[in-house]
PDB file of C-alpha atoms in Angstrom:
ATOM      1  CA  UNK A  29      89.588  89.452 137.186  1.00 46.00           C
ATOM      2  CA  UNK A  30      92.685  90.850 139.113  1.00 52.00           C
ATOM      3  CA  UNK A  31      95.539  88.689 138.343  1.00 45.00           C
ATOM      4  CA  UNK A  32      96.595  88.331 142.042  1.00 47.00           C
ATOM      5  CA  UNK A  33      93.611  86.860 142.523  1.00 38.00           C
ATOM      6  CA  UNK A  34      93.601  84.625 139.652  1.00 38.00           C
ATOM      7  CA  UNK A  35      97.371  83.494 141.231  1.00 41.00           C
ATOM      8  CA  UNK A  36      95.539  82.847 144.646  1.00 37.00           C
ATOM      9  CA  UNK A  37      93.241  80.446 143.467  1.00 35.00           C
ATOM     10  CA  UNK A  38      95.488  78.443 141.669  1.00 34.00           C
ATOM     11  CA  UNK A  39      97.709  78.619 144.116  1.00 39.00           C
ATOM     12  CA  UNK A  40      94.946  77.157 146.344  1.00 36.00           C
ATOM     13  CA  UNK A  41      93.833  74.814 144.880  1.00 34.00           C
ATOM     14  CA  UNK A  42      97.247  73.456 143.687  1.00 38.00           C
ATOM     15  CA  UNK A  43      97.786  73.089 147.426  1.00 36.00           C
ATOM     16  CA  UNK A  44      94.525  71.078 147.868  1.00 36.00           C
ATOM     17  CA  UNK A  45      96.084  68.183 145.990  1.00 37.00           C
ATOM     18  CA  UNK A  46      98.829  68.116 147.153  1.00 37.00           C
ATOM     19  CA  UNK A  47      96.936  67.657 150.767  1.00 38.00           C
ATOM     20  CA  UNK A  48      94.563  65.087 149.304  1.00 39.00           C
ATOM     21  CA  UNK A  49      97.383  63.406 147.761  1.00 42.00           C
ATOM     22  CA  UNK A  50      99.188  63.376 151.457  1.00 45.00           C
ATOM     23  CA  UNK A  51      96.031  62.491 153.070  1.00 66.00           C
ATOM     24  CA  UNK A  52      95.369  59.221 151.400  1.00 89.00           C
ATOM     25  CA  UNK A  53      93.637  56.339 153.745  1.00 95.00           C
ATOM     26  CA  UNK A  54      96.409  53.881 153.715  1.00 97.00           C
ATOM     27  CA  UNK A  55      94.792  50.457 154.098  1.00 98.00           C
ATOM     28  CA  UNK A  56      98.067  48.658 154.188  1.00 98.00           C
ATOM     29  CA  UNK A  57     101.242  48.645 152.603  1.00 98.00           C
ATOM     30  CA  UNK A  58     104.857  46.880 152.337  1.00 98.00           C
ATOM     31  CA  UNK A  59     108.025  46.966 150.986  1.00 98.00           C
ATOM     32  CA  UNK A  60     108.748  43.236 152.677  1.00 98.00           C
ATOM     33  CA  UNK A  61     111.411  44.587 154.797  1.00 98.00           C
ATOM     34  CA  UNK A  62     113.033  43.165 158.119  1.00 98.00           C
ATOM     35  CA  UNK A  63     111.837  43.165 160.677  1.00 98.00           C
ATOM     36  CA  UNK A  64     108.464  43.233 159.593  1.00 98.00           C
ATOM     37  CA  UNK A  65     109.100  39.963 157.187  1.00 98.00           C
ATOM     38  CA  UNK A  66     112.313  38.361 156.638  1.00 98.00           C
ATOM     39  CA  UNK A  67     113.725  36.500 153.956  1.00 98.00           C
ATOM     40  CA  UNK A  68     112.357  33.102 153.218  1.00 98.00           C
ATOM     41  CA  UNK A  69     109.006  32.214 151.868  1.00 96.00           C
ATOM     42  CA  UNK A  70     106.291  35.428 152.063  1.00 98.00           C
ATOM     43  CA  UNK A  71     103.472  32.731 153.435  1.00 96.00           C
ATOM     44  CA  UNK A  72     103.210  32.456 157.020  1.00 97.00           C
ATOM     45  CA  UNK A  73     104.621  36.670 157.688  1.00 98.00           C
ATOM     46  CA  UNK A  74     102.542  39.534 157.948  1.00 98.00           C
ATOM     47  CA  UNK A  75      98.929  37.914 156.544  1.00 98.00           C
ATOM     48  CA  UNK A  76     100.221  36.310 153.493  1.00 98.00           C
ATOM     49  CA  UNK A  77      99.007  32.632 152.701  1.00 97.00           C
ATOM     50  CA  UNK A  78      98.980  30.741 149.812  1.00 96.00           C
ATOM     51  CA  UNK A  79      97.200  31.076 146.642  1.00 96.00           C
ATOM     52  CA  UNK A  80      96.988  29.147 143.306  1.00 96.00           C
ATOM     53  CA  UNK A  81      99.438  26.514 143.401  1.00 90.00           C
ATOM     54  CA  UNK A  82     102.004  26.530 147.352  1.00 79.00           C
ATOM     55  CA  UNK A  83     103.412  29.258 145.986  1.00 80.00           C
ATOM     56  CA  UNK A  84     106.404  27.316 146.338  1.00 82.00           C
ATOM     57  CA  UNK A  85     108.528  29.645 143.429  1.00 88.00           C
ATOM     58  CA  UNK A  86     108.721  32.545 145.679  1.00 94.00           C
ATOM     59  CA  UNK A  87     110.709  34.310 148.664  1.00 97.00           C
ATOM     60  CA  UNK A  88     111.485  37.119 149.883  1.00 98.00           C
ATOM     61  CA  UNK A  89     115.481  38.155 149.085  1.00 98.00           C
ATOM     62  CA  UNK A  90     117.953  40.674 150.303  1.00 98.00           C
ATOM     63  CA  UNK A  91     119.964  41.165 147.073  1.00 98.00           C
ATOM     64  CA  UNK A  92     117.548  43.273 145.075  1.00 98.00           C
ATOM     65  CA  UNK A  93     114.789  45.885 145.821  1.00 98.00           C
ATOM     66  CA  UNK A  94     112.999  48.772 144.178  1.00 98.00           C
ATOM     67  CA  UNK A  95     113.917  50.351 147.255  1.00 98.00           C
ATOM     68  CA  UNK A  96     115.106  49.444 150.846  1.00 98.00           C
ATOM     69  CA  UNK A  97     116.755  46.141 150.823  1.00 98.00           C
ATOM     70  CA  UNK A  98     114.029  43.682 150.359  1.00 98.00           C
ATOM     71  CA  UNK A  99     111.268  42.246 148.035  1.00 98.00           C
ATOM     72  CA  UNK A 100     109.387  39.204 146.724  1.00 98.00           C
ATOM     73  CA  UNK A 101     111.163  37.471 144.120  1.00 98.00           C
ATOM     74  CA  UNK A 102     109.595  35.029 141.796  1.00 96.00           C
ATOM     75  CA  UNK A 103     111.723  32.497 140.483  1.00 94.00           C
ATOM     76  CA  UNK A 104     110.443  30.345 137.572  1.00 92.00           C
ATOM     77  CA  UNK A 105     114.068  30.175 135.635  1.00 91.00           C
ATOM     78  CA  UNK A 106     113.471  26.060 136.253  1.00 86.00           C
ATOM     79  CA  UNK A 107     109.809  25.886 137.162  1.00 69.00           C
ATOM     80  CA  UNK A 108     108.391  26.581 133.573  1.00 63.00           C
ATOM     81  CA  UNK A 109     105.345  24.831 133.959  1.00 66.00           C
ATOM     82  CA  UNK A 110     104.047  26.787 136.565  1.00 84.00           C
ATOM     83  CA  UNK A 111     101.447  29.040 138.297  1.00 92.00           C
ATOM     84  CA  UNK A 112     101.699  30.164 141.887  1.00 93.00           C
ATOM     85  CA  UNK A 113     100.517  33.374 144.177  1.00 97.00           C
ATOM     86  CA  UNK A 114     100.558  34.993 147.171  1.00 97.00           C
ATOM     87  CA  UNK A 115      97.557  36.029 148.746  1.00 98.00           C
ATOM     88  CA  UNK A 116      96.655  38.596 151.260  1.00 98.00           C
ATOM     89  CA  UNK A 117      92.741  39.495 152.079  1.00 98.00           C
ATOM     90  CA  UNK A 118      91.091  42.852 153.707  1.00 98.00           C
ATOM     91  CA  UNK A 119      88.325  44.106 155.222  1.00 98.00           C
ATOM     92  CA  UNK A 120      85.820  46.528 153.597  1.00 97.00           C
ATOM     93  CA  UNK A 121      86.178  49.512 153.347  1.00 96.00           C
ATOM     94  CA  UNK A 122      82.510  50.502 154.696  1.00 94.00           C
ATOM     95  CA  UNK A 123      81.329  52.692 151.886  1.00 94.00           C
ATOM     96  CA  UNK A 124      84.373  55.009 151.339  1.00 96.00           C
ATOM     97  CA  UNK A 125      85.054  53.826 147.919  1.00 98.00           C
ATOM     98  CA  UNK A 126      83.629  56.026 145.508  1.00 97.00           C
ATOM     99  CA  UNK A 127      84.056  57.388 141.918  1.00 96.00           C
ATOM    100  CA  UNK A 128      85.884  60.719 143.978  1.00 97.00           C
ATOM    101  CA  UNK A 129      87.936  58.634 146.762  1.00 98.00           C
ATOM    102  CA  UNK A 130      88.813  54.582 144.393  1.00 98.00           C
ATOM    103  CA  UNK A 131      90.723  51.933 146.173  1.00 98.00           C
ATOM    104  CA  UNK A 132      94.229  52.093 144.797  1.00 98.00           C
ATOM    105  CA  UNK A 133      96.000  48.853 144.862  1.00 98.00           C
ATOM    106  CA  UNK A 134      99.185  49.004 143.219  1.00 98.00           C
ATOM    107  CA  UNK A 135     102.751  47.322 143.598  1.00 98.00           C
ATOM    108  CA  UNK A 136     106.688  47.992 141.635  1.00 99.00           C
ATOM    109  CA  UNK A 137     107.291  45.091 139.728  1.00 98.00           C
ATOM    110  CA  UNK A 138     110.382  43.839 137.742  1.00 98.00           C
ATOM    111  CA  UNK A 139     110.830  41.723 134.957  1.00 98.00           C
ATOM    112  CA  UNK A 140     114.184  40.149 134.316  1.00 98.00           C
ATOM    113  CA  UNK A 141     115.489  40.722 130.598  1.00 98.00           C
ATOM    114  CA  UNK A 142     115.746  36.844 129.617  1.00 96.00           C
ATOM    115  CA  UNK A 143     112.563  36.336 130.337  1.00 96.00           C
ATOM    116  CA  UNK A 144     110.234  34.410 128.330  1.00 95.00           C
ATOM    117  CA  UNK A 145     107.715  35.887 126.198  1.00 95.00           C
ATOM    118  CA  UNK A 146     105.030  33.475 127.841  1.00 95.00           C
ATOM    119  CA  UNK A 147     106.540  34.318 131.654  1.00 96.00           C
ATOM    120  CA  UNK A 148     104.182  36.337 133.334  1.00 97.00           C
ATOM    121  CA  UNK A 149     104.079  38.461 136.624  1.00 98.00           C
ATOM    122  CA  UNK A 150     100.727  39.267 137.777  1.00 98.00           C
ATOM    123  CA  UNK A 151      98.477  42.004 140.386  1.00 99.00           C
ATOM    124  CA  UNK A 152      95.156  40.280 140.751  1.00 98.00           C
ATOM    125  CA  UNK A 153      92.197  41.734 142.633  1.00 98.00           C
ATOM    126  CA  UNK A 154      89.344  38.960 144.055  1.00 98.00           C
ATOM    127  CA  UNK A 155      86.349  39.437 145.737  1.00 98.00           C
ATOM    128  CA  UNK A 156      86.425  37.105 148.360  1.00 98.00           C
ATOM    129  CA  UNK A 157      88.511  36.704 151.488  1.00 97.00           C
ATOM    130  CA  UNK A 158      90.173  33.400 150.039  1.00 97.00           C
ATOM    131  CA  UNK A 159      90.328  33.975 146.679  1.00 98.00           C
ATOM    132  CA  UNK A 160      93.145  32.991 144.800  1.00 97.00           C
ATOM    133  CA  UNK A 161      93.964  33.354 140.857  1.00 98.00           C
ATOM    134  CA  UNK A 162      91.071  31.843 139.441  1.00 97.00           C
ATOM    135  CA  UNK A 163      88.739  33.939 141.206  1.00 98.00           C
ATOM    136  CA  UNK A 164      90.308  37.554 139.385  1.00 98.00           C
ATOM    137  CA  UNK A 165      87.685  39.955 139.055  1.00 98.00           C
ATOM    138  CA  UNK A 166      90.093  42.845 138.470  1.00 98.00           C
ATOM    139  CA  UNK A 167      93.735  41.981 137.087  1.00 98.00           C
ATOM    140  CA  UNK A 168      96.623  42.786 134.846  1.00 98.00           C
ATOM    141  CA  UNK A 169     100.360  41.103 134.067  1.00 98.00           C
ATOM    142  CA  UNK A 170     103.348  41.841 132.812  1.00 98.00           C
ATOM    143  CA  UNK A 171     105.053  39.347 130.232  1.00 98.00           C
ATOM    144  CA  UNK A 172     109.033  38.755 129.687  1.00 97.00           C
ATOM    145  CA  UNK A 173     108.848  40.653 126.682  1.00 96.00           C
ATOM    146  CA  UNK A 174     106.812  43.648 128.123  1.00 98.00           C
ATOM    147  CA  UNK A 175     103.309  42.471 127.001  1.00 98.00           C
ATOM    148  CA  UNK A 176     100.189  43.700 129.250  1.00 98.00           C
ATOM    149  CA  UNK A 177      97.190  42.120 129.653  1.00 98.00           C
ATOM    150  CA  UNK A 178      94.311  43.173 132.097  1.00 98.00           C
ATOM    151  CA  UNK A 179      90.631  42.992 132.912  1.00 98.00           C
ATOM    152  CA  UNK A 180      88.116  41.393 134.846  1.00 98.00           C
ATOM    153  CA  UNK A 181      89.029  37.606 134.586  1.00 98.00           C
ATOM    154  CA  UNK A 182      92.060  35.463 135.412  1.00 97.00           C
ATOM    155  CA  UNK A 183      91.443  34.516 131.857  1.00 97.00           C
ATOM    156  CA  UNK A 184      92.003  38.433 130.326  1.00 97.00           C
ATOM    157  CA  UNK A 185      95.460  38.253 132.424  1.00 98.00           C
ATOM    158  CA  UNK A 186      96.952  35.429 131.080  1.00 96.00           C
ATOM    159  CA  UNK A 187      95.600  33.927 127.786  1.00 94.00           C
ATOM    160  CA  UNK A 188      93.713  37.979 125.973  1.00 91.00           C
ATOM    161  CA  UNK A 189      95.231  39.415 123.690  1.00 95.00           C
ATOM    162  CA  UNK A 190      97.859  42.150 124.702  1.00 97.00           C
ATOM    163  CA  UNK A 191      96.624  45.140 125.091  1.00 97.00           C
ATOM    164  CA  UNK A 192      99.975  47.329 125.585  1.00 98.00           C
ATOM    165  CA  UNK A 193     103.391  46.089 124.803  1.00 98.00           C
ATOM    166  CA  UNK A 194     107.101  48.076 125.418  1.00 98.00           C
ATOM    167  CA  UNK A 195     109.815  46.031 125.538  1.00 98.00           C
ATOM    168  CA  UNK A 196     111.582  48.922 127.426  1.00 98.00           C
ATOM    169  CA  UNK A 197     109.542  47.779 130.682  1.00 98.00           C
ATOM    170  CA  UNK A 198     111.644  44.980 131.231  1.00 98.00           C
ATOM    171  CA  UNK A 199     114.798  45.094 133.000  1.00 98.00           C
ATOM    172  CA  UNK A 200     113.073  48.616 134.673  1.00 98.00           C
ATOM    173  CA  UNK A 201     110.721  48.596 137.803  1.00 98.00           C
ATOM    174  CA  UNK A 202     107.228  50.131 136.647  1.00 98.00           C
ATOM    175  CA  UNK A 203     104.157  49.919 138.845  1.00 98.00           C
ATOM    176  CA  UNK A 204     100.899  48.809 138.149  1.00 98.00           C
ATOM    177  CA  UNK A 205      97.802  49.932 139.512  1.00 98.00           C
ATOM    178  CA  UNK A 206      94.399  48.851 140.131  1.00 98.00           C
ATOM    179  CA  UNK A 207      91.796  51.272 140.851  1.00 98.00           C
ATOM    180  CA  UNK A 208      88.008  50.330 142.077  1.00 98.00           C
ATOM    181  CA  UNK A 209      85.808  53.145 142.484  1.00 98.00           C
ATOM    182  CA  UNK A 210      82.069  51.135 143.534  1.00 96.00           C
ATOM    183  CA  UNK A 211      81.073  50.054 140.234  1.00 96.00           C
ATOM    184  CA  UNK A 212      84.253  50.175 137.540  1.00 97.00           C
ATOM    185  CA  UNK A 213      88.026  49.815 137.464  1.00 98.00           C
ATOM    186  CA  UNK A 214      90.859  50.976 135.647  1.00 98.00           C
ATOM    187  CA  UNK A 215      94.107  49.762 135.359  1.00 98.00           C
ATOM    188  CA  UNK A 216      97.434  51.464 134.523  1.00 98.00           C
ATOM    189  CA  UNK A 217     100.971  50.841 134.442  1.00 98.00           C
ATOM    190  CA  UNK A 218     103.544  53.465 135.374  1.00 98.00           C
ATOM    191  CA  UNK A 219     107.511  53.637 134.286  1.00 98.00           C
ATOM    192  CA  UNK A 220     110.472  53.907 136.572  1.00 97.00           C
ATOM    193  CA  UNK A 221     109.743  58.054 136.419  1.00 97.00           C
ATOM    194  CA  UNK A 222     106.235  57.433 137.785  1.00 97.00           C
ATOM    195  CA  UNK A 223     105.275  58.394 134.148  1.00 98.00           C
ATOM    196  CA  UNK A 224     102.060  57.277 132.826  1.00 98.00           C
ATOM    197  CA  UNK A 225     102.730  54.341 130.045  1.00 98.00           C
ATOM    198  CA  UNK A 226      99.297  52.994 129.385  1.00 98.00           C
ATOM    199  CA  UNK A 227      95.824  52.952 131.248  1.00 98.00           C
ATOM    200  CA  UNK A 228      92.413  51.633 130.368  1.00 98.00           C
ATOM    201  CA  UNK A 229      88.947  51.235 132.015  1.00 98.00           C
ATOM    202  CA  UNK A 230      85.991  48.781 132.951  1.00 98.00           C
ATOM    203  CA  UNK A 231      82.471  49.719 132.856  1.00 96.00           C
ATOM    204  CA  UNK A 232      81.809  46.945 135.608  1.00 95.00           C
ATOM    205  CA  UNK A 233      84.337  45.154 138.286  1.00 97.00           C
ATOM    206  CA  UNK A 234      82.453  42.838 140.841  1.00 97.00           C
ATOM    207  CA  UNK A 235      84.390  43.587 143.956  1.00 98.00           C
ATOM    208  CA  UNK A 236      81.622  44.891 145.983  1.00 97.00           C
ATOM    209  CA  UNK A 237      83.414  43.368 149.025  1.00 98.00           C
ATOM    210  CA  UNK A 238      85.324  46.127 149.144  1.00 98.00           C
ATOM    211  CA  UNK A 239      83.071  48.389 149.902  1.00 97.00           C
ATOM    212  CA  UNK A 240      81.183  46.640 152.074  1.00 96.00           C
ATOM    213  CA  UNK A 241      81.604  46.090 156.089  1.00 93.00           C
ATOM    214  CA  UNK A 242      83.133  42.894 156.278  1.00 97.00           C
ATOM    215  CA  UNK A 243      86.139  41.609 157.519  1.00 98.00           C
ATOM    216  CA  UNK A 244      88.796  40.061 155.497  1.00 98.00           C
ATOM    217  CA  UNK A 245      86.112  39.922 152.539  1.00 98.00           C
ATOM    218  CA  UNK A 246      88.288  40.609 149.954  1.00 98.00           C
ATOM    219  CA  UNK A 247      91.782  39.724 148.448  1.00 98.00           C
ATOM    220  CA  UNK A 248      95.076  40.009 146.439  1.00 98.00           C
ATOM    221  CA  UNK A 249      97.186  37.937 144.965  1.00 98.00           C
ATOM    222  CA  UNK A 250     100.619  38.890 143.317  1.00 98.00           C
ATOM    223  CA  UNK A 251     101.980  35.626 141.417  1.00 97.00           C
ATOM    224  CA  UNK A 252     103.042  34.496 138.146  1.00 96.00           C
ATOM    225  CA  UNK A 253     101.387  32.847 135.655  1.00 96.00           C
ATOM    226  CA  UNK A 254     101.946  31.455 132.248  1.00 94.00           C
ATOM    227  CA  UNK A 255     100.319  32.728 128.483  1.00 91.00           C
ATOM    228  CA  UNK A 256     101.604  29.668 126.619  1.00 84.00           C
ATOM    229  CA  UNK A 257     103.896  26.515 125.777  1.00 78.00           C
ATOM    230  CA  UNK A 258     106.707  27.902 124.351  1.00 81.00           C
ATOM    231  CA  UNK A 259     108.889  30.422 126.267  1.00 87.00           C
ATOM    232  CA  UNK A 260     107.510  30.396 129.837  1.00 91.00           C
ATOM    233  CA  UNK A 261     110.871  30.538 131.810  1.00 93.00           C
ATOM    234  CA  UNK A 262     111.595  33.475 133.705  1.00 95.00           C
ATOM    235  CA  UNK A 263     112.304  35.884 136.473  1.00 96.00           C
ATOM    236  CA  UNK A 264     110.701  38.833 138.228  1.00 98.00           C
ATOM    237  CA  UNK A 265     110.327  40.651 141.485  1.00 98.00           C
ATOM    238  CA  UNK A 266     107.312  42.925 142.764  1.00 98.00           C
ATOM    239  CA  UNK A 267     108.060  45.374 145.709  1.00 98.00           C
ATOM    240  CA  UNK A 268     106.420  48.150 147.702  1.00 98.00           C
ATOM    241  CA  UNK A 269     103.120  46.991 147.550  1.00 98.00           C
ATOM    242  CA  UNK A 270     100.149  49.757 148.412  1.00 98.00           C
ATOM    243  CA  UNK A 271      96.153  49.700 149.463  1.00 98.00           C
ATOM    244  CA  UNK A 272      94.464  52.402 149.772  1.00 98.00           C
ATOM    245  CA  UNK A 273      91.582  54.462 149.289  1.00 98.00           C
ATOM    246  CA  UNK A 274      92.930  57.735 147.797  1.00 95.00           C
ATOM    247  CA  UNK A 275      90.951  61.044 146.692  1.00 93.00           C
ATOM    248  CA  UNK A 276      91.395  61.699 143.299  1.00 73.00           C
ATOM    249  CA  UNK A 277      93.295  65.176 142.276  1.00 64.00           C
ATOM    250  CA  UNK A 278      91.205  65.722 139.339  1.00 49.00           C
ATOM    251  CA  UNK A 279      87.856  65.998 141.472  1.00 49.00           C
ATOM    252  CA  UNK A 280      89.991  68.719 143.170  1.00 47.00           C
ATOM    253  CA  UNK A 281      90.940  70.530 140.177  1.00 46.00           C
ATOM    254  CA  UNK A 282      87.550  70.954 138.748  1.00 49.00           C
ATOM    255  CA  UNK A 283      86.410  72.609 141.782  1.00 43.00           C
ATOM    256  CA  UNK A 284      89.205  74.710 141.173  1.00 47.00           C
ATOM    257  CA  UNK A 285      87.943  75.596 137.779  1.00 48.00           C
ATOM    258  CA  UNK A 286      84.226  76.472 139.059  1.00 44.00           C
ATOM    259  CA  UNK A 287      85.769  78.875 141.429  1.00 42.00           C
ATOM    260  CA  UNK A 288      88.130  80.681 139.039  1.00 39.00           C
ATOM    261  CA  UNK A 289      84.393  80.684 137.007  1.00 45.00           C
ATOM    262  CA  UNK A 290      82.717  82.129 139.476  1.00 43.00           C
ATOM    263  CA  UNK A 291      85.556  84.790 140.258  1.00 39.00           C
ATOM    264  CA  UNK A 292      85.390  85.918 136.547  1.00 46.00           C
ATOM    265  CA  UNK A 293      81.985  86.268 136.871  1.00 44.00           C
ATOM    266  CA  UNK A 294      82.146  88.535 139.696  1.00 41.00           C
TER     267      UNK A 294
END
């Protein structure tokens, strides 16, 4: 096949992600910046209400961000015995959630060194409009020793086994994200570089809701939680928080390989 060609294709389909990438349905998104929402307690601004607990251990501060000037800052360096979120619901998203186009649902979160290794800073996914922690059907947390936990309970988030641990995620923003694509999930967890740490998969996620019609028929919280008795005193901060229903690259890329098939065919 003539190499200028060959260069085309590639060329054009490199381009084609880059557009899907760009073209992603943004749902809704925040970095809990003025004027938008202003410092004080998240609940009551912009949708948020109360989840598990009053969510009394949060509020959104000026004096540290992932970027901008603002974020949610969960402070539980006195309130050790505790569980609290915020919760925000959606509507459905009408049958555009599919294995080629998941829901992404992701947010930057930051873990204090000092932190407790039974502390716990959580992105939890619920199929209902009101859900709150207990009602996780896709989740995953961070610990104050850079333990993850995910999967398709509240349980799995706070009281499974680890299923990744790197102490080098504390005291760094990394991002986790929740992907729904109709029928399974996945979860992974990013670094400060956007680099891929650790991912894994579920064969089944009940959040149909999502992909349904209705309004405000599903949820997220972000909160923190606890894993056990000993060390649960800590400190952590989630910012520029993301929905949205975004094609995936790789669909893209294995068209691209078909037609640089076909090409060598001809």
């Amino acid at each position: 096949m003539n190499r200028s060609v060959t260069h085309l294709v590639l060329a054009t389909v490199a381009a084609l992600v880059l557009a899907t990438s760009a073209s992603a349905a943004l749902i809704y998104g925040t970095g809990f910046e003025a004027p938008t929402i202003v410092p004080g307690t998240l609940v009551g601004q912009d949708g948020w209400l109360a989840g598990s607990g009053t969510a009394s251990s949060q509020a959104v501060v000026n004096t540290f961000s992932h970027t901008g000037s603002q974020s949610l800052y969960w402070d539980n360096s006195t309130t050790f015995n505790s569980f609290y979120s915020a919760r925000r619901s959606f509507d459905g998203q009408a049958g555009a959630i599919t294995p080629a186009t998941p829901l992404s649902v992701s947010v930057w979160t930051y873990v204090v060194p000092g932190s407790g290794i039974d502390r716990l800073y959580s992105l939890l996914l619920t199929n209902s409009g009101t859900g709150t922690m207990g009602s996780t059907t896709l989740g995953v947390s961070i610990s104050g020793t850079g333990d993850i936990r995910a999967g398709t309970t509240w349980s799995a988030t706070y009281s499974g086994a680890p299923d990744y641990s790197n102490p080098a995620m504390v005291g760094s923003w990394v991002k986790l994200d929740l992907r729904y694509d109709g029928v399974g999930g996945s979860v992974a967890v990013y670094n400060s570089s956007n680099a891929l740490l650790h991912s894994e998969n579920f064969a089944a996620v009940t959040l149909a809701n999502a992909n349904g019609a209705g309004v405000n028929s599903w949820n997220v919280n972000l909160g923190t939680d606890y894993n056990g008795t000993a060390d649960r005193l800590g400190q952590g901060y989630h910012d520029n928080f993301v929905v949205q229903v975004i094609p995936e690259p790789a669909s893209l890329l294995a068209l691209g390989s078909l037609a640089l098939l076909a090409l060598r065919r001809r």
